[in-house]
PDB file of C-alpha atoms and ligand atoms in Angstrom:
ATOM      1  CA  UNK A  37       7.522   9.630   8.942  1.00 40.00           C
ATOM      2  CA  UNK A  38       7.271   8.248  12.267  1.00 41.00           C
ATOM      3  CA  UNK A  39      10.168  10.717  13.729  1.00 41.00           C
ATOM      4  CA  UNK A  40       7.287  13.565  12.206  1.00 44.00           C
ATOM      5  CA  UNK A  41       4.434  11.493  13.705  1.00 43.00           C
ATOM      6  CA  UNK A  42       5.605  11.356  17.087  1.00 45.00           C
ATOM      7  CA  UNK A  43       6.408  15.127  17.322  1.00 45.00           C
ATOM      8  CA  UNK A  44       3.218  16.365  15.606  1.00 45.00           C
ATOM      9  CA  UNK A  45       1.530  13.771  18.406  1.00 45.00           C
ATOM     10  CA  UNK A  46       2.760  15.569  20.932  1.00 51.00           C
ATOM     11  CA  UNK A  47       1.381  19.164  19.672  1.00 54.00           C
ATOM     12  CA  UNK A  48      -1.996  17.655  18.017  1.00 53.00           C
ATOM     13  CA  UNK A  49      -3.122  14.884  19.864  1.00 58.00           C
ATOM     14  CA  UNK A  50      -6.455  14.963  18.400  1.00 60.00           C
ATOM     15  CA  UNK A  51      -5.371  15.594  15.397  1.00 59.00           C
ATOM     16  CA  UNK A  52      -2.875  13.065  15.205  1.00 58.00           C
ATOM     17  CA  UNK A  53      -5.037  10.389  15.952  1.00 62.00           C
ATOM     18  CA  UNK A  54      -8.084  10.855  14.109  1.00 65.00           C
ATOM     19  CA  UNK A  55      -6.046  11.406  10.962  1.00 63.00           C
ATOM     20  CA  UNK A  56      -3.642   8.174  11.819  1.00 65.00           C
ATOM     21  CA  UNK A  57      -6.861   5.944  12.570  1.00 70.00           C
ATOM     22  CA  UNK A  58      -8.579   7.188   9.624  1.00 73.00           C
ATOM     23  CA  UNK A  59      -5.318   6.747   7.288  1.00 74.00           C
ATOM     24  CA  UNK A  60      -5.049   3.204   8.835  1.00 77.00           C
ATOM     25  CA  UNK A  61      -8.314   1.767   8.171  1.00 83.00           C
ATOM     26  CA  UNK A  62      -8.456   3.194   4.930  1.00 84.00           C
ATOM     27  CA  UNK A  63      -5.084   1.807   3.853  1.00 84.00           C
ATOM     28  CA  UNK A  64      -6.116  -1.640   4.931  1.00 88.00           C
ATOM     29  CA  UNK A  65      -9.637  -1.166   3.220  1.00 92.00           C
ATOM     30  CA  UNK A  66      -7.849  -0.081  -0.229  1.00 91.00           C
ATOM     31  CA  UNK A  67      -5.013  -2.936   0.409  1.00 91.00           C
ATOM     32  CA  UNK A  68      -7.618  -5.368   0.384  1.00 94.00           C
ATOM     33  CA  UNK A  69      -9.388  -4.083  -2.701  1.00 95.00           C
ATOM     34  CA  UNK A  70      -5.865  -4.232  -4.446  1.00 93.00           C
ATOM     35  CA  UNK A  71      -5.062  -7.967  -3.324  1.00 92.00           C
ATOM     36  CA  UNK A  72      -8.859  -9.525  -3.661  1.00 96.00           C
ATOM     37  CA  UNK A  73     -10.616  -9.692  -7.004  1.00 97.00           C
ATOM     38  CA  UNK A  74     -13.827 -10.028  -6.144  1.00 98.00           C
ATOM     39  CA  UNK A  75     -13.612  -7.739  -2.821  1.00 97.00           C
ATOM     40  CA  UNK A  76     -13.127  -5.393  -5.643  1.00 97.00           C
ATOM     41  CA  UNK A  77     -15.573  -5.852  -7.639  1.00 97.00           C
ATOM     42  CA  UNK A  78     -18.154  -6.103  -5.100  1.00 97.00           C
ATOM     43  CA  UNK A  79     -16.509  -2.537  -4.429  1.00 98.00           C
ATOM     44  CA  UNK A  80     -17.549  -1.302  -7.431  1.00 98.00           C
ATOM     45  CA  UNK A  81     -21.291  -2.305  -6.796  1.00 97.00           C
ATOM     46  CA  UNK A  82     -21.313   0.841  -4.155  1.00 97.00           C
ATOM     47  CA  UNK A  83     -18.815   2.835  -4.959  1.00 97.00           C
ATOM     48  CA  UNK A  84     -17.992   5.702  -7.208  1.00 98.00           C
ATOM     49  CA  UNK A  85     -16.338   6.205 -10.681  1.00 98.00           C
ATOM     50  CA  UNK A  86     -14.517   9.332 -11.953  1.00 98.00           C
ATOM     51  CA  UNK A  87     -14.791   9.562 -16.104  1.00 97.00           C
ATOM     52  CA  UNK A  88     -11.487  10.554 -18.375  1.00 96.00           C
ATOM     53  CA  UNK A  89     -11.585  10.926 -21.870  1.00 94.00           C
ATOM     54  CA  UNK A  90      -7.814  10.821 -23.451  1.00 91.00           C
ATOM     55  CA  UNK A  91      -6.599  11.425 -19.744  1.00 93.00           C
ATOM     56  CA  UNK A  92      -8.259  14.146 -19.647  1.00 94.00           C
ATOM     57  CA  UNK A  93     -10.907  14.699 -16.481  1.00 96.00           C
ATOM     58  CA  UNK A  94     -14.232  15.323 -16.981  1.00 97.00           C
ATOM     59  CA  UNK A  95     -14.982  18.735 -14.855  1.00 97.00           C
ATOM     60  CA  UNK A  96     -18.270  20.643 -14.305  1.00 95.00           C
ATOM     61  CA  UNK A  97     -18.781  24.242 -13.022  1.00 90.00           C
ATOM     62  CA  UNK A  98     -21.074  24.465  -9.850  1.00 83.00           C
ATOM     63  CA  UNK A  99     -21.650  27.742  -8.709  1.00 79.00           C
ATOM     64  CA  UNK A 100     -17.837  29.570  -8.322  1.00 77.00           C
ATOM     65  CA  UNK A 101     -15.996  26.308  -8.620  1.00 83.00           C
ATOM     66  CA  UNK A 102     -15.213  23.079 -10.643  1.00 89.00           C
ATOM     67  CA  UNK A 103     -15.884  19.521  -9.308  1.00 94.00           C
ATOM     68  CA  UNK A 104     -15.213  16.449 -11.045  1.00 96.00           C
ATOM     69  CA  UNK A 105     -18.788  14.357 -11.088  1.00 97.00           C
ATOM     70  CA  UNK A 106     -19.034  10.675  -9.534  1.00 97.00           C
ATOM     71  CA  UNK A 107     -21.122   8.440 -11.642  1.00 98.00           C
ATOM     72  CA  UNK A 108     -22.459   4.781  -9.717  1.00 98.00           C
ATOM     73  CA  UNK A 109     -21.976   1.609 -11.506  1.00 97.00           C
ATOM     74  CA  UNK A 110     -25.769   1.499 -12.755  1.00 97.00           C
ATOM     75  CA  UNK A 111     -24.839   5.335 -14.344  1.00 97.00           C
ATOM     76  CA  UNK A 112     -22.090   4.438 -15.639  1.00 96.00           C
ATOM     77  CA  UNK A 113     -23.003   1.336 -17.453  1.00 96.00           C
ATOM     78  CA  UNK A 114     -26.358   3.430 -18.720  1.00 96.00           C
ATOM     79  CA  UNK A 115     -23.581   6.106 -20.057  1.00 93.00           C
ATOM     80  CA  UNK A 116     -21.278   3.525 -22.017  1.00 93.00           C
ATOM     81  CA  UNK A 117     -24.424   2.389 -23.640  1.00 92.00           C
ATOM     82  CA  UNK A 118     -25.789   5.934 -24.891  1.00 91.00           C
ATOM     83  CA  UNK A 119     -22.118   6.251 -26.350  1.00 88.00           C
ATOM     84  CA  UNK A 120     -22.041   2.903 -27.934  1.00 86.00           C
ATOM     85  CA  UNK A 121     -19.206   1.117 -25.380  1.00 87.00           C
ATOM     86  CA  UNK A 122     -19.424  -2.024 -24.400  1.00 88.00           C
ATOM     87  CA  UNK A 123     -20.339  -2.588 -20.548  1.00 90.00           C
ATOM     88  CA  UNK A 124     -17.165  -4.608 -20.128  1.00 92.00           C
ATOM     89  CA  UNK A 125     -14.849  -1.230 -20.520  1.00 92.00           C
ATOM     90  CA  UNK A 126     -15.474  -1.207 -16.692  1.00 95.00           C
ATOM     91  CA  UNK A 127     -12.956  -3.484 -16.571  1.00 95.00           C
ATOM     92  CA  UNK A 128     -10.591  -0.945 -17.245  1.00 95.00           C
ATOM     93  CA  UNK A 129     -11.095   0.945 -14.509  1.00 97.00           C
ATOM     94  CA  UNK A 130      -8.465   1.316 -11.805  1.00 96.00           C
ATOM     95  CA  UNK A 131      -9.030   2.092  -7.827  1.00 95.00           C
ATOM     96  CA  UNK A 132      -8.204   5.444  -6.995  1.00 93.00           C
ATOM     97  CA  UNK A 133      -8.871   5.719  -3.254  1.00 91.00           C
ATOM     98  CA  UNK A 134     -12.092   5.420  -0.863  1.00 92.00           C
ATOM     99  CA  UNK A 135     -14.023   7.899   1.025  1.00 92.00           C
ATOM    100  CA  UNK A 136     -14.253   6.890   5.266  1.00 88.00           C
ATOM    101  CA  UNK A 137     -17.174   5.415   4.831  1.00 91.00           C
ATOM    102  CA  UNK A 138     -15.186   2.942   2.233  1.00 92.00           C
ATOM    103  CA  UNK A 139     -16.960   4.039  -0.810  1.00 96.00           C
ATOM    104  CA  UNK A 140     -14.340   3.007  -3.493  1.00 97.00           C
ATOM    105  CA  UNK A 141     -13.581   5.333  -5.993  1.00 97.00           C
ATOM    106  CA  UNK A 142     -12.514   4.313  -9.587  1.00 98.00           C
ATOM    107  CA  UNK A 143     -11.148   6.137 -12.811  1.00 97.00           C
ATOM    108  CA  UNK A 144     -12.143   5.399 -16.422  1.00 97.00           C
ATOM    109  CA  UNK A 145     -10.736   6.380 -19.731  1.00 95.00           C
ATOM    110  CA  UNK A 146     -13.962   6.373 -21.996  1.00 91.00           C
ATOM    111  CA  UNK A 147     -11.198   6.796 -24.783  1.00 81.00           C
ATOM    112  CA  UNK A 148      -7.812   6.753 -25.608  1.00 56.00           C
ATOM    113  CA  UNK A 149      -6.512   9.957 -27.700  1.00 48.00           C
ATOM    114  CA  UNK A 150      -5.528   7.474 -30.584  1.00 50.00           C
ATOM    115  CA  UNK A 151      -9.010   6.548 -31.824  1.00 54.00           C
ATOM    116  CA  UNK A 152      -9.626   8.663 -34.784  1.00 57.00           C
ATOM    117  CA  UNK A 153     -13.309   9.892 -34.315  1.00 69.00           C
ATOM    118  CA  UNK A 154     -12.145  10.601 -30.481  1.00 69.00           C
ATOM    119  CA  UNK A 155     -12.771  14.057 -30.740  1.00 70.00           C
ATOM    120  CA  UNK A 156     -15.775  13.997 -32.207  1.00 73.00           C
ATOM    121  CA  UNK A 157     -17.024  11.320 -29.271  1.00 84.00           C
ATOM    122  CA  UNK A 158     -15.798  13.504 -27.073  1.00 89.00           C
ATOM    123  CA  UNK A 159     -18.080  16.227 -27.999  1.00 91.00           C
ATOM    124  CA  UNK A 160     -20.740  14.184 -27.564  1.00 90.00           C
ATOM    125  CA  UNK A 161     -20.103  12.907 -24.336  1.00 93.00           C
ATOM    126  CA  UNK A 162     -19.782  16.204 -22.975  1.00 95.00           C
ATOM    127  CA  UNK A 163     -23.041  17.481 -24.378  1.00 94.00           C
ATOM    128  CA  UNK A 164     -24.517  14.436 -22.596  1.00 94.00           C
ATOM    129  CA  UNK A 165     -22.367  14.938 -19.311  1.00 95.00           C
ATOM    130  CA  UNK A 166     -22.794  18.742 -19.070  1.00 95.00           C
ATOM    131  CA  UNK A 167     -19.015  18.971 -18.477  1.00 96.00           C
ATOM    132  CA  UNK A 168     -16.070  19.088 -20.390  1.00 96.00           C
ATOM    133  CA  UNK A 169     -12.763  17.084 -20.223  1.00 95.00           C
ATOM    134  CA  UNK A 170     -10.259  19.350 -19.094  1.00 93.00           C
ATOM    135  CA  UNK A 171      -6.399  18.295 -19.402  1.00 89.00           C
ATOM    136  CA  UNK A 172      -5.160  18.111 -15.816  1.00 86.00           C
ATOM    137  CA  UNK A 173      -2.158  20.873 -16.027  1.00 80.00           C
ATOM    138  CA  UNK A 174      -5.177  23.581 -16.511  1.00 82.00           C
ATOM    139  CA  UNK A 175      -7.682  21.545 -14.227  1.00 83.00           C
ATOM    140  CA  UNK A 176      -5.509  21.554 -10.693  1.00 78.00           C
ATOM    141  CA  UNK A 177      -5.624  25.379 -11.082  1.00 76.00           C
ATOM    142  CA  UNK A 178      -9.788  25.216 -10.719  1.00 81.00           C
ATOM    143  CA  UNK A 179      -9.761  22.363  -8.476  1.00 85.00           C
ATOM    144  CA  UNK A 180      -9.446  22.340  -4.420  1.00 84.00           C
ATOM    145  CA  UNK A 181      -6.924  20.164  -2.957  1.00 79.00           C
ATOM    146  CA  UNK A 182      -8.314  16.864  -2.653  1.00 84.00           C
ATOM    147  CA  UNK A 183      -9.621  16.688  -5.851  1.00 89.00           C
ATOM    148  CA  UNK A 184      -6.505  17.447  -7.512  1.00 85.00           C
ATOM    149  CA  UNK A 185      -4.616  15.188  -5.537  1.00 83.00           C
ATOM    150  CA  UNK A 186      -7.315  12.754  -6.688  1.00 89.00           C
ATOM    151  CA  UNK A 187      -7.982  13.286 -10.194  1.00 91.00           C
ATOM    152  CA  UNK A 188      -3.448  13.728 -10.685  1.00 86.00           C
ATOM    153  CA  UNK A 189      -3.152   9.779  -8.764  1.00 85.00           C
ATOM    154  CA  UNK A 190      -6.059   8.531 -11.653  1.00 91.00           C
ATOM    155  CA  UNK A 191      -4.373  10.489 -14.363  1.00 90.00           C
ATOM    156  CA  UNK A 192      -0.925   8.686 -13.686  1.00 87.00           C
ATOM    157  CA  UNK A 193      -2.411   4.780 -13.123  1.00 90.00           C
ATOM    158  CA  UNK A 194      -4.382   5.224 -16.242  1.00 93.00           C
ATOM    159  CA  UNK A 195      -1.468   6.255 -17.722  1.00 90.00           C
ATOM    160  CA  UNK A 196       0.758   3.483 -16.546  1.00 90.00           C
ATOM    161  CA  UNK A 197      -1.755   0.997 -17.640  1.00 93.00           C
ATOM    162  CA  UNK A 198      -2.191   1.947 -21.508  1.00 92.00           C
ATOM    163  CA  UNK A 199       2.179   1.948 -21.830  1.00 90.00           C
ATOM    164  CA  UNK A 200       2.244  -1.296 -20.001  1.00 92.00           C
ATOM    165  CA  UNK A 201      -0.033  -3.209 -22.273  1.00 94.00           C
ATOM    166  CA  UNK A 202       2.373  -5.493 -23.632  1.00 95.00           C
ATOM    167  CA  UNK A 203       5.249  -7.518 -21.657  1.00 95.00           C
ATOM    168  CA  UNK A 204       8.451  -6.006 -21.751  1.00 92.00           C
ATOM    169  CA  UNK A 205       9.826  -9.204 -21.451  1.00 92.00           C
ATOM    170  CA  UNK A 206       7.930 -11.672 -23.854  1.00 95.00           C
ATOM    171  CA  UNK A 207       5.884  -9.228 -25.786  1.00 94.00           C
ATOM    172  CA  UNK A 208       2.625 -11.016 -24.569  1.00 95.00           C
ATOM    173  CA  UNK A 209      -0.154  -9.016 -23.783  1.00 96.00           C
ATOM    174  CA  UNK A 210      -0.650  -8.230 -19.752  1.00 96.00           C
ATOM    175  CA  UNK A 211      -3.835  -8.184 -17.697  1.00 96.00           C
ATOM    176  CA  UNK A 212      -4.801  -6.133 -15.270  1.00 96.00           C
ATOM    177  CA  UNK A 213      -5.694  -7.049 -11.812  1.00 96.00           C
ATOM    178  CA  UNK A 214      -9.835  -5.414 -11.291  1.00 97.00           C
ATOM    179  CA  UNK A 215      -8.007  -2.760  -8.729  1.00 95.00           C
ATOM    180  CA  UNK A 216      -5.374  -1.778 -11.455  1.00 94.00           C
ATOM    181  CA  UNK A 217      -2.916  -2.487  -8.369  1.00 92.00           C
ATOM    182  CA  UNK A 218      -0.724  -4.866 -11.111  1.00 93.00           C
ATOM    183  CA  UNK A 219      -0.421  -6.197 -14.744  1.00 95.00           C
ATOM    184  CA  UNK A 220       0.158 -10.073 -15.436  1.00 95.00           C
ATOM    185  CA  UNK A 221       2.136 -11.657 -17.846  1.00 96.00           C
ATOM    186  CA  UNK A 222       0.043 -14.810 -18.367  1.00 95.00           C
ATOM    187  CA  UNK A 223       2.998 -16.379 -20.485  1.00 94.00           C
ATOM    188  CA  UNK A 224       6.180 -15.681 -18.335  1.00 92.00           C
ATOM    189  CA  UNK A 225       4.299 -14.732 -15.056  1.00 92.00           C
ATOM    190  CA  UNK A 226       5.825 -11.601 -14.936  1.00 93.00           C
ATOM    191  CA  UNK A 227       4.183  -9.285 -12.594  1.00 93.00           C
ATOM    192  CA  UNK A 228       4.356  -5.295 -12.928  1.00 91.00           C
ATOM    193  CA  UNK A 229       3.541  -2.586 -10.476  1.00 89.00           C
ATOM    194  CA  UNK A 230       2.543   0.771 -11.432  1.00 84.00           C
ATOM    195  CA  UNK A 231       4.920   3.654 -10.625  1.00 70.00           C
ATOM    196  CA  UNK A 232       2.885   6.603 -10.225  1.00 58.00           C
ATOM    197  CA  UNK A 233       4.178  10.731  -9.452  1.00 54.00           C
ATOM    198  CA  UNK A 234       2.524  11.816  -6.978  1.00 54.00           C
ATOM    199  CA  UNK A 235       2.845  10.060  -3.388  1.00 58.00           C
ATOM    200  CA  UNK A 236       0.310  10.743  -1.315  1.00 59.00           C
ATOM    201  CA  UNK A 237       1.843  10.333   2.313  1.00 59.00           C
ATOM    202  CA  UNK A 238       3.994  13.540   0.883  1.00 61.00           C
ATOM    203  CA  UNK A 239       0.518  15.229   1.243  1.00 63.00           C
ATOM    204  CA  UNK A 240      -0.481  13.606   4.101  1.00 61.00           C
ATOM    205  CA  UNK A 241       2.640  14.555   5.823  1.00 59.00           C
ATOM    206  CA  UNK A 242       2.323  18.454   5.195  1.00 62.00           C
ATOM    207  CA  UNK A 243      -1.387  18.193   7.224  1.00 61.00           C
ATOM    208  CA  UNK A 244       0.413  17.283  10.254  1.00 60.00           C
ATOM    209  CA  UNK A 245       1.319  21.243  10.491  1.00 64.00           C
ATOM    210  CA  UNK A 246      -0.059  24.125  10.472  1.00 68.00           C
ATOM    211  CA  UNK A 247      -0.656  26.407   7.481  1.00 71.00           C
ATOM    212  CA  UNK A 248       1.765  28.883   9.065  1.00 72.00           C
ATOM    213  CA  UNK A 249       4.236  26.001   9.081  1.00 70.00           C
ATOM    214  CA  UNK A 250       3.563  24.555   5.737  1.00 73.00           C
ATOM    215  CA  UNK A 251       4.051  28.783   4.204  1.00 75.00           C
ATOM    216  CA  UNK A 252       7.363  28.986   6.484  1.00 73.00           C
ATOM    217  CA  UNK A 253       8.716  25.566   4.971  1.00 71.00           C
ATOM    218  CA  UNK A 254       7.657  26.521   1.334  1.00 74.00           C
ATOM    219  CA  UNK A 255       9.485  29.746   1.961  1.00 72.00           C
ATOM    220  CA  UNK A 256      12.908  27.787   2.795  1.00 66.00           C
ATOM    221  CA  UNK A 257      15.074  27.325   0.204  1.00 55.00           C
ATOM    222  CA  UNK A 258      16.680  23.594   1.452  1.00 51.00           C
ATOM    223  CA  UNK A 259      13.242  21.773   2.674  1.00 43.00           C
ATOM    224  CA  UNK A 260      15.245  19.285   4.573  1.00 45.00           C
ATOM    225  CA  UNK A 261      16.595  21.480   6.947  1.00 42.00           C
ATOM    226  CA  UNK A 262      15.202  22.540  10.511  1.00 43.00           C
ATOM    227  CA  UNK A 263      13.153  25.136  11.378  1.00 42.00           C
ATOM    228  CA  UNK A 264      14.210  27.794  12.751  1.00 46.00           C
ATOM    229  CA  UNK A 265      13.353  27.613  16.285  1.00 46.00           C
ATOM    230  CA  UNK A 266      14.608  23.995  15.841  1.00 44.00           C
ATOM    231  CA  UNK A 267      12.281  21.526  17.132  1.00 42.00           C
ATOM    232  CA  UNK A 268       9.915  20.506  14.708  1.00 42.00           C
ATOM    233  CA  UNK A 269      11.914  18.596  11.706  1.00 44.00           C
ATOM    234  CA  UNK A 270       9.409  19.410   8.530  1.00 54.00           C
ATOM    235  CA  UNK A 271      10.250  17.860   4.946  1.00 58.00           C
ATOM    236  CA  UNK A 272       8.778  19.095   2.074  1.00 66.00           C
ATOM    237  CA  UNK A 273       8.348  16.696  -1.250  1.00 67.00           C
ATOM    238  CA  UNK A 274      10.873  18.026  -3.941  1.00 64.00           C
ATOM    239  CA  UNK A 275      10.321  21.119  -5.800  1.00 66.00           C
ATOM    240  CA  UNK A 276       9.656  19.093  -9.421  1.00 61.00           C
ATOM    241  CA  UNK A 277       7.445  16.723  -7.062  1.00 66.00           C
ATOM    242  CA  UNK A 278       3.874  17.091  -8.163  1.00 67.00           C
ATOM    243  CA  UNK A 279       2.760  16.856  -4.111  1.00 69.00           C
ATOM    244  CA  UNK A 280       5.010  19.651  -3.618  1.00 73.00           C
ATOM    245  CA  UNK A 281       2.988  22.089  -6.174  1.00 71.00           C
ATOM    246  CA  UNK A 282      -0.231  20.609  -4.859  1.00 72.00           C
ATOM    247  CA  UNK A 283       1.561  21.910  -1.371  1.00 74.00           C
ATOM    248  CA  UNK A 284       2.010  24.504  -2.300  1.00 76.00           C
ATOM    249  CA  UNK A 285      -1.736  25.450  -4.385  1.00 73.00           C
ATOM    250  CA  UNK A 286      -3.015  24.570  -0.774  1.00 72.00           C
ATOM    251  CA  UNK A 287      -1.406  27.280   0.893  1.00 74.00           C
ATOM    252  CA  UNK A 288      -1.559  29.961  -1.462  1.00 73.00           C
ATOM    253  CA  UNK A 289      -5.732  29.677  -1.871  1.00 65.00           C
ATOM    254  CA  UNK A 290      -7.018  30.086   1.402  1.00 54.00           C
ATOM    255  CA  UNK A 291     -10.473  28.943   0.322  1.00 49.00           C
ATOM    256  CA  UNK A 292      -9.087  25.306   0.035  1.00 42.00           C
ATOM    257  CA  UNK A 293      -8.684  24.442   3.348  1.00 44.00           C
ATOM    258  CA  UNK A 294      -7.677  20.283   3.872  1.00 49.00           C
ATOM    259  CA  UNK A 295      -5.604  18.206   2.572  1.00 49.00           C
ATOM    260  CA  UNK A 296      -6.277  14.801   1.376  1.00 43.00           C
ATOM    261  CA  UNK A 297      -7.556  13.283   4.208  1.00 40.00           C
TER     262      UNK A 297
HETATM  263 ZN1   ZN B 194       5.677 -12.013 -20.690  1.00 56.25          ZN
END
């Protein structure tokens, strides 16, 4: 990465740096939120939460395209009452990512696709959401970039968090961290990370070029290779890699026109 950096600093100063400074001091903003409870939750107070219902995201059409709605705390907590949830669900929310102002964003499964009245519920909710939950394979199609990217991250850590429920080594049940950054084993200490698909920098990395660059390096058949003219080094995420598709949606709709940032 820092091989690509320097080279793309060369060509893009500006670029370069307003994307490496904002990067940085969003990392360290998120890092914190993953390490300190209550910086967390005090995170939540301001910041933003994106609604799932059996992993599915909840989408609504605006004009030509589909968005997936941000509800505040206060919303949120007025929602899981109309639908009969406890408040404390929020707990099972997991941190996503922040804006650059540091508005943290969180995902929430309002159900899991086990309970048996789910779809019924679900119904419901989307009456009272004027949206629908929308399984993700269909949704990146409707969705720009950064969204997608988004909503695919979410998907995967709430995921991760209802197979990882019990200890794998005691059988105890785990608890989650308020960022969703880890599960405890409160019996045998064990600590687990979440292993999620999609890696972000992969993205991150393919905004360093152009969109001429990005089509020529899809086009390759062996991403790790040189470009032609040989002096810019550009790596692709593998072909199965869900950053590479998202890559690759980004260049073929011209509409969608950034990356994560
Ligand atoms: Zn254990």
């Amino acid at each position: 990465m820092s091989l690509y950096c320097g080279i793309a600093c060369r060509r893009k100063p500006f670029w370069c740096y307003r994307l490496l400074s904002t990067y940085v001091t969003k990392t360290r903003y998120l890092f914190e939120l993953k390490e300190d409870n209550d910086a967390c939750k005090k995170a939540q107070q301001t910041g933003a939460f994106y609604l799932f219902h059996g992993l599915a995201p909840l989408l609504q059409k605006s004009e030509h395209q589909y968005l997936p709605p941000k509800y505040n705390l206060a919303e949120l907590e007025r929602l899981l009452g109309k639908f009969g949830q406890d408040a404390q669900r929020i707990e099972d929310s997991v941190l996503i990512g922040c804006s650059e102002n540091h508005e943290a964003w969180f995902a929430l499964n309002l159900n899991s696709s086990s309970s048996t009245n789910a779809s019924l519920q679900k119904l419901e909710m989307e009456r009272e959401l004027q949206g629908s939950f929308t399984e993700l394979r269909k949704a990146l199609f409707w969705l720009n970039v950064k969204d997608a990217s988004l909503l695919s991250t979410a998907q995967a850590l709430l995921r991760w968090h209802e197979a990882h429920q019990f200890c794998s080594r005691c059988g105890q049940p785990t608890k989650k961290n308020v960022a969703g950054s880890k599960r405890v084993c409160p019996a045998s200490k064990s600590i687990y990370y979440p292993q999620i698909q999609v890696n972000l920098r992969e993205l991150e990395a393919a905004d360093w070029f152009s969109h001429d660059e990005v089509v020529t390096a899809l086009r390759r058949n062996d991403p790790y290779t040189q470009q032609q003219n040989g002096t810019v080094p550009f790596w692709l995420p593998p072909k199965l890699a869900i950053a590479h598709h998202l890559i690759k949606e980004w260049v073929e709709k011209p509409t969608c026109s950034t990356l994560p940032a």
